[in-house]
Amino acid sequence: MASDLIEYRPGAGDYAYTFGGRPAVRHVRPGDLISMYTEDCFGGVVRSTDDLPSRVCNFPFLNPVTGPFHVDGAEPGDTLALHFVEIAPARDWAVTTTLPHFGALTSTHTTATLQEPLEERVWKYDVDAAAGVVRYHASRSGHTVELPLSPMHGTVGVAPAAGEARMTITPDAHGGNMDTPELRAGVTVYLGVNVDGALFAIGDGHCRQGEGEVTGAAVEAAMNTVVAVDLIKGVGTPWPRLESDDALLSTGSARPLEDAFRISQHDLVTWSAGLTGLDTLDAYQLIAQAGQAPVGNVVDTNYTMVAKVAKKYLTAVGAAAAYDGVHERLRALGRQYLSSR
Amino acid sequence: MASDLIEYRPGAGDYAYTFGGRPAVRHVRPGDLISMYTEDCFGGVVRSTDDLPSRVCNFPFLNPVTGPFHVDGAEPGDTLALHFVEIAPARDWAVTTTLPHFGALTSTHTTATLQEPLEERVWKYDVDAAAGVVRYHASRSGHTVELPLSPMHGTVGVAPAAGEARMTITPDAHGGNMDTPELRAGVTVYLGVNVDGALFAIGDGHCRQGEGEVTGAAVEAAMNTVVAVDLIKGVGTPWPRLESDDALLSTGSARPLEDAFRISQHDLVTWSAGLTGLDTLDAYQLIAQAGQAPVGNVVDTNYTMVAKVAKKYLTAVGAAAAYDGVHERLRALGRQYLSSR
Amino acid sequence: MASDLIEYRPGAGDYAYTFGGRPAVRHVRPGDLISMYTEDCFGGVVRSTDDLPSRVCNFPFLNPVTGPFHVDGAEPGDTLALHFVEIAPARDWAVTTTLPHFGALTSTHTTATLQEPLEERVWKYDVDAAAGVVRYHASRSGHTVELPLSPMHGTVGVAPAAGEARMTITPDAHGGNMDTPELRAGVTVYLGVNVDGALFAIGDGHCRQGEGEVTGAAVEAAMNTVVAVDLIKGVGTPWPRLESDDALLSTGSARPLEDAFRISQHDLVTWSAGLTGLDTLDAYQLIAQAGQAPVGNVVDTNYTMVAKVAKKYLTAVGAAAAYDGVHERLRALGRQYLSSR
Amino acid sequence: MASDLIEYRPGAGDYAYTFGGRPAVRHVRPGDLISMYTEDCFGGVVRSTDDLPSRVCNFPFLNPVTGPFHVDGAEPGDTLALHFVEIAPARDWAVTTTLPHFGALTSTHTTATLQEPLEERVWKYDVDAAAGVVRYHASRSGHTVELPLSPMHGTVGVAPAAGEARMTITPDAHGGNMDTPELRAGVTVYLGVNVDGALFAIGDGHCRQGEGEVTGAAVEAAMNTVVAVDLIKGVGTPWPRLESDDALLSTGSARPLEDAFRISQHDLVTWSAGLTGLDTLDAYQLIAQAGQAPVGNVVDTNYTMVAKVAKKYLTAVGAAAAYDGVHERLRALGRQYLSSR
C-alpha cells in the first residue's frame, strides 16, 4: 500500500457546513495520510468572553468541517476506515459557551417551553499542551481547575445515503456530530460508504469533553489532525463503529436517547456474533455482562450513545480481527509516521 | 393578482425523493393555480397483493414528490401559502402494506430489537369516488368494510434551511412527510421559505388515513391535485401551519412524540397570542382548555403532532385574520376555479 | 340484577390520595348505582385568583379521589365496569392554574432544566350549566370567551397490582389520572381487577379540558357524579378501556408519549381481533385506516393516549358486543335512573 | 457514635416486594452495622438452565428485598446514609436470563409491538470468589469467558413519599432498582427520608453487570452484605446520591432516558454549586467538561442515569465535604469492621 502524506489547510471559504451536497476539496487514496487543520465549532470567531455566539456567529453556519475528501475507489457498500493518528490543539486557548435554547439543562427549539432562556456566557480555557492540561476559569469568581487535556473530534462523517445533505451538527448513520470522547488519537473509525468517493470530512475538535456534553459545547478548539485512510471493499457498515487497541465500539444516534442506546447495543451484539460465530442470544448475553455504554452527546439534534466491549472478551471465544485487521495496519502506519517526524 | 392555471404531469424520471438538492421542474407565480399529478408513495409499482414492497420497490427511493416548483419572488424570511383546492384519487384502487421494521407496532431501524420482523403483506382497497368510500378487504378472510373516502396529502414541503436536503419521508420544520389527515382540500398550508424560490413539492396522497398511521402506510393513492399559491413577503413561519375555514393549526415534527406535541402547542400559543394581543400565559390558558391535538404520524423518522384551535375562540378575543386573510382569498380563488370548470 | 342507589358524600378527612394502600369507604354490589360528590384537584382550596396553589395547597396531597369503593365479589382476573351516568358541576365556578414546573410547556422535576419556572397564576371560570358553557376570563386584559361545558373525570381507577399504592396523579395500567376528555357521561370504563373488591375511586372533575391538558390543569371543578357498577367475572383487561354508544377505546399511559400510543393501539388491535375473529394483521390494517388517536394528557407523571374506533367498522366484520353487552345494559340502567328522577 | 453489629437473615416469607406498604423487619440505629443476606432477583428458584423464569417464578413477585429496616430517629426531611462495607456472593454460581418482553433489545409491555418475543433462555455462571472472576458459558456452543467479579446491589431504597408503595423493580426518587454498577462496596448511598424510620431495604445482588443491563438481567446472585447506617438530620436529598472515595455521583430515574440524564446532571450541578459556592452556570460549565455519565439501566420501568465528578475537581475550587464528611466516617467504620473480623 503506497502512502502519500497530504497536507491540507482550508482557506476561509473552504469549510463545509453539511455532509453531502458539496464537491470534494481534494482526492485521496486508500493508504494515504492526511494532515489537516480543523477550525473550532464557532468558526474561530469566539476569542474572548465578550464574544457571545449570538452576536459573532452566523447561524446556522456553525460547526465547520474540513473536507469533504474524495477517496478514490470508494463505492456504496464499501466501508471507509479513518485512523486518527494525531489530534493536536492548534492554539494555547479554547472556548466554550452556554447557548440560548441549546444544551441538556435548558428547553430547546424542539423541547419547546415558554420559559426564558439561560444566560449566554463564554468561558475561555488555557490549553497547556506541554503539561497536558486545560485550565477552567470560573466566570463569577477567581477559581480555576486543571483538567486533563484529552483531544478528540466531535464530528466525522461521510456523505449520507439517499441524496441527503445534513447539517454538520447532526449525527446519524453517516456519522456527523457524534460528540463522543471515545474518538481520540489511536482510534479507527469505520463508516459505511453511501456515495462514490465517500466524501468524508472532519471537524469540531475538543480539548476535552464531559460525557453527554451537557452544556451543548465542549472545550472547543482548532486542531492539527493527522488521519490515515483505508477502504474495505464490499463490506458495509450500518452505523459508525470505532476500534481502539483494546476495544470495539458501536454508535447509535437518534432520539429519544434509549433508541440511540438500542441502535448501538444492537450493532455491537450482531457485530460480535458475526466476529465470534456465537449464537445471537449468546452474544447478547456476553455483551450484557461485559459491555460498557459510554454516553456521547445528549444535546445535539440526535443524541449519541456508544456500546463498547473489550476485545479480550471476544478473542476468548475465538473472534476474528474486525475488518480483517485494518486497525492494526493503520495503527502501525500511524506509529511509523509519528516516529519518522 | 393575475392567476394562471398551470398543468403539470411528471414523467417517470421527474419525481424528487428529497426536499432540497434538486432544481425546479417549473416556475410559478404567486396567485397561480397548479393542477398536478402525484404518484403514490410506492411509485405506483405496488399494484396487487403480490407486489411486496421489499421486492418491487427500490429503497430508499420511496415517497416520490411532484416538484419542486420555484415560486417567483420567494426569498428566505417569507412565508409560502399553498391552498389545496382539490385532491382527487387518480385510480379506482389504492394499496397499503405492512413493511419490515416500519410502523408503530414493530421494532424499527432506530427502535432496534433482536426480534423477527412482522410479516410483509399488501392490502388493496377499492376506491369508489362516486360513493365517497374506500373498501377494505381482509387478507385472511372474506370480510370487507367501507370507510369514508377522505383524500389528503401526507407530504408537502419546501427546501430546508442551512443547505440541507432531506428524504421526502422525513417531516421537520420545512414540512415534508407530516402525514396529518388535517391536510385535505379546503385547507391552506403555510411554510417558511428557506431558499430563493421556496422550491415546494407535494406527494404521498392518501384516500384516507387513521390518526397516527400506525402500520406506517395509509390508503396510498396517486392523486390529481390542484393548489393555489401565494406568498406573504417578509413574514416568517417557524413550523408548518394550516388554516381551514374554521380552525388554525400548528404542527411539530420531532422525536420523542412529546417534543412534537410541545413544538406544535408552543407555536399555536405564541401564534394565538400574536393574533389576539393576549398575554402569553393568557393565550396558553385559552389553548389549554379550547385546543385539540390531532395526531399526525407516529411512524416516520420524525413524529408529527398538530395543535388546533377553532377560530371562533380567537375572534372572541379580537383576533386578526391570520396572515392578513390569505386563506379567505385563496379559498375564494379555489371556489371560483371549481365552479368554472 | 338488583340495583341499589347509594349516596356517598365524603367528609373532609375521607378523601384518598393514592390508589391502593387504603381501606374501602363503602361496600357496593354489581348492579348498584352510586351518587357521589368529588372534590376538585386542589381540594377545593383554590377559590380565587389570589389562591396560588403553592401557598394554599399541601403538596403532595393534591388530586383527592372519592373512594375507594369495595365491589362485592370482585377478584383479581375480573373486569370492573363503571358506567358514568351523570357528571354535573357542583358549583357555578371552576379554577385552573399554571403550576411551577408542571405542564407541557415548562421544564419539570423530570425534564429538569436550570431555567426559572413560569409564573404561577390562577384563572377562575364561570360555570353556567343552564347555558351549557364555561366562561374564560383573561388575567391581563378584560377579554372573555365562552367555551362549551363538557364535564368529564380526569381520574378513575382501581387498586394497582403487586401490592403497589400510587399517587392519584399518576395514570398507569390500573387507571388513575388519565385525563382524557373521552371519559364523559354516557361512557363505560373497563378496569382490570387486581385485588379483592377492586377498590375503585373517582375524582378530578373537569368542566372541560383541551386535548393534552397542556398547562397541566383543566377547568377544575367539584362534581356530583352518578356511576353504575358491574362486574365481568373471569375476564381480564390489561389496560383501561372505554366504550361509548358509538365507539370502543383503549388507553395507554407511559413515557415517552409514543409508548402510550403503542400500548393503546396494541390493545385496540388485539381487542378488535378478538371481537371480530379477524387475523391480527388484518385487524392492525383496519385500525390503521379507521382509527382515531385522541390525546389524553401530556403533562402527568405518565402520559395518556387513547386509541378509538367506531363500532360500526367492527360490526361490519361481524364483531361481537364487547364484554357481552355490559355497556348497553348499564346505559339502559342509567337512562332509567335519569328519567325516574 | 455507638455501633452495634446486627445480623439479619430473612426467612422464606420475610422478603418484601415493594418499597413502602410494609412494616419494618428490624429496628436499627444510626451508627449500626448490619450484616444481611439478600436473595437473587429470581427468589433463588432459577438454579439451572432448565429453570425458565416464566415457569418457576411467581410474577410479579420478583426482585425480593431484605428489609425494610426502621432507622430510629429518621424523619421526613432527613437524609439516610448507607455505606456498603462488603458485598460477597453467597453461592459459587449465579444465573441470568432473557425474559419475554423485558430488556432493551426487545419490545416490552410498554414499548408494545405485535412481534413474537425473544426466546426465553437461562445462562448459569460459575462464581470463583478466590480468583475474582465469574465464568460465562455460551448456551449454543462450548465457549467460556472469564469476566471480573465485581459485586454490586441493583436495588436499594427507602419508603416513597406521598403514601406510595412501589414494586421493587422500579427505580425512582426513593431509590429502588437503579441497577447501577457504581453501587459497590466502599460506596455510600444517600437517600432522602420520606417516612418516619426511613424503612430502607436492599436486594438484587449482581456479581457483575454491563452498563445498561441490556438483556434485563445481570449476573444475578444472593449476597452476604454488610452496610453501615447513618443519618443526616434536617438535610434533604432530592434524588439518590452516591459517594466513593474519589467521586460524587447523582442519579436520575425516569423515561425517556434523556430525562434520567437531565435529572442526574441537574442534581450534580446544583449539589456541586452548593458545596463549592460556585455560581450555578459556573458549576454547570465545570461538570460539562469534567463530568462522566455512567449508564445504569435502560430496561426497568424507569431508566437510570448517573452523573459523576471526581472530588479533586471540586476541592480545587474549595468544595466542602459532602454531608459534612459522613462518607469518610462510615468508610473508617467499615475498614475497622473488616480488619477486626
Coordinates of C-alpha atoms in Angstrom, one line a residue, chain A residues 30-143:
Chain A
P30 CA -6.5 4.3 0.4
G31 CA -3.3 4.2 2.4
D32 CA -2.7 8.0 2.4
L33 CA -2.1 10.0 5.4
I34 CA -3.7 13.4 5.6
S35 CA -2.5 16.2 7.8
M36 CA -5.3 18.8 8.1
Y37 CA -6.3 21.8 10.0
T38 CA -9.8 22.0 11.5
E39 CA -11.4 25.1 12.9
D40 CA -13.4 25.1 16.1
C41 CA -17.2 24.8 16.1
F42 CA -17.6 28.6 16.3
G43 CA -15.5 29.1 13.1
G44 CA -12.8 30.7 15.3
V45 CA -14.7 33.9 15.9
V46 CA -15.3 33.4 19.6
R47 CA -12.0 34.5 21.0
S48 CA -12.8 36.2 24.3
T49 CA -15.5 36.0 27.0
D50 CA -17.1 39.1 25.3
D51 CA -17.7 37.2 22.0
L52 CA -21.2 35.9 22.6
P53 CA -22.0 33.4 19.8
S54 CA -25.4 35.0 19.2
R55 CA -23.5 38.2 18.2
V56 CA -20.4 37.0 16.5
C57 CA -21.6 33.7 14.8
N58 CA -23.6 33.5 11.7
F59 CA -26.3 30.9 12.4
P60 CA -26.8 28.2 11.1
F61 CA -23.3 28.3 9.8
L62 CA -21.7 26.7 12.9
N63 CA -19.6 23.6 13.2
P64 CA -17.4 24.0 10.0
V65 CA -15.8 20.8 8.8
T66 CA -12.6 20.3 6.8
G67 CA -13.3 18.4 3.6
P68 CA -15.1 16.7 2.0
F69 CA -12.3 14.4 0.8
H70 CA -12.9 12.1 -2.1
V71 CA -11.5 8.6 -1.5
D72 CA -10.6 7.1 -4.9
G73 CA -12.2 3.8 -5.4
A74 CA -14.8 4.1 -2.7
E75 CA -18.3 3.0 -3.7
P76 CA -21.6 2.5 -2.0
G77 CA -21.5 -0.7 0.0
D78 CA -17.8 -0.3 1.0
T79 CA -16.5 0.8 4.4
L80 CA -14.2 3.7 4.9
A81 CA -11.6 3.3 7.7
L82 CA -10.2 6.6 9.2
H83 CA -7.5 6.1 11.7
F84 CA -6.8 9.1 13.9
V85 CA -3.0 9.3 14.2
E86 CA -2.8 12.6 16.0
I87 CA -5.1 15.3 17.3
A88 CA -3.2 18.4 18.5
P89 CA -4.7 21.7 19.6
A90 CA -3.6 24.5 17.3
R91 CA -3.8 27.3 19.8
D92 CA -3.0 27.8 23.5
W93 CA -6.6 28.6 24.3
A94 CA -10.0 27.2 23.8
V95 CA -13.5 28.4 24.3
T96 CA -17.0 27.2 25.3
T97 CA -20.4 28.7 25.9
T98 CA -23.9 28.3 27.1
L99 CA -26.1 28.9 24.2
P100 CA -29.8 30.1 24.3
H101 CA -32.0 27.1 23.9
F102 CA -29.2 24.6 23.3
G103 CA -27.9 22.1 25.8
A104 CA -29.3 19.4 28.1
L105 CA -30.4 21.5 31.0
T106 CA -32.5 24.0 29.1
S107 CA -35.5 24.0 26.9
T108 CA -34.7 24.0 23.2
H109 CA -36.3 24.6 19.9
T110 CA -37.7 21.0 20.0
T111 CA -38.2 20.6 23.7
A112 CA -40.1 23.9 23.5
T113 CA -41.2 25.7 26.6
L114 CA -42.4 29.2 27.4
Q115 CA -39.6 29.8 29.9
E116 CA -36.8 32.4 29.5
P117 CA -33.6 31.0 28.1
L118 CA -30.5 30.6 30.2
E119 CA -27.9 33.4 30.1
E120 CA -25.5 33.2 27.2
R121 CA -22.0 33.2 28.6
V122 CA -18.5 32.4 27.2
W123 CA -15.7 30.6 29.2
K124 CA -12.1 30.7 27.9
Y125 CA -9.8 27.9 28.8
D126 CA -6.0 27.9 28.8
V127 CA -4.5 25.0 26.8
D128 CA -1.1 23.8 28.1
A129 CA -0.1 21.0 25.8
A130 CA 3.3 20.5 27.4
A131 CA 1.7 20.0 30.8
G132 CA -1.2 18.0 29.3
V133 CA -3.9 20.2 30.9
V134 CA -6.6 22.7 30.1
R135 CA -7.4 25.3 32.7
Y136 CA -11.0 26.2 33.6
H137 CA -11.6 29.8 34.9
A138 CA -14.9 30.4 36.7
S139 CA -16.7 33.4 35.3
R140 CA -18.1 34.8 38.5
S141 CA -15.2 34.1 40.9
G142 CA -11.4 33.7 40.6
H143 CA -11.5 29.9 40.8

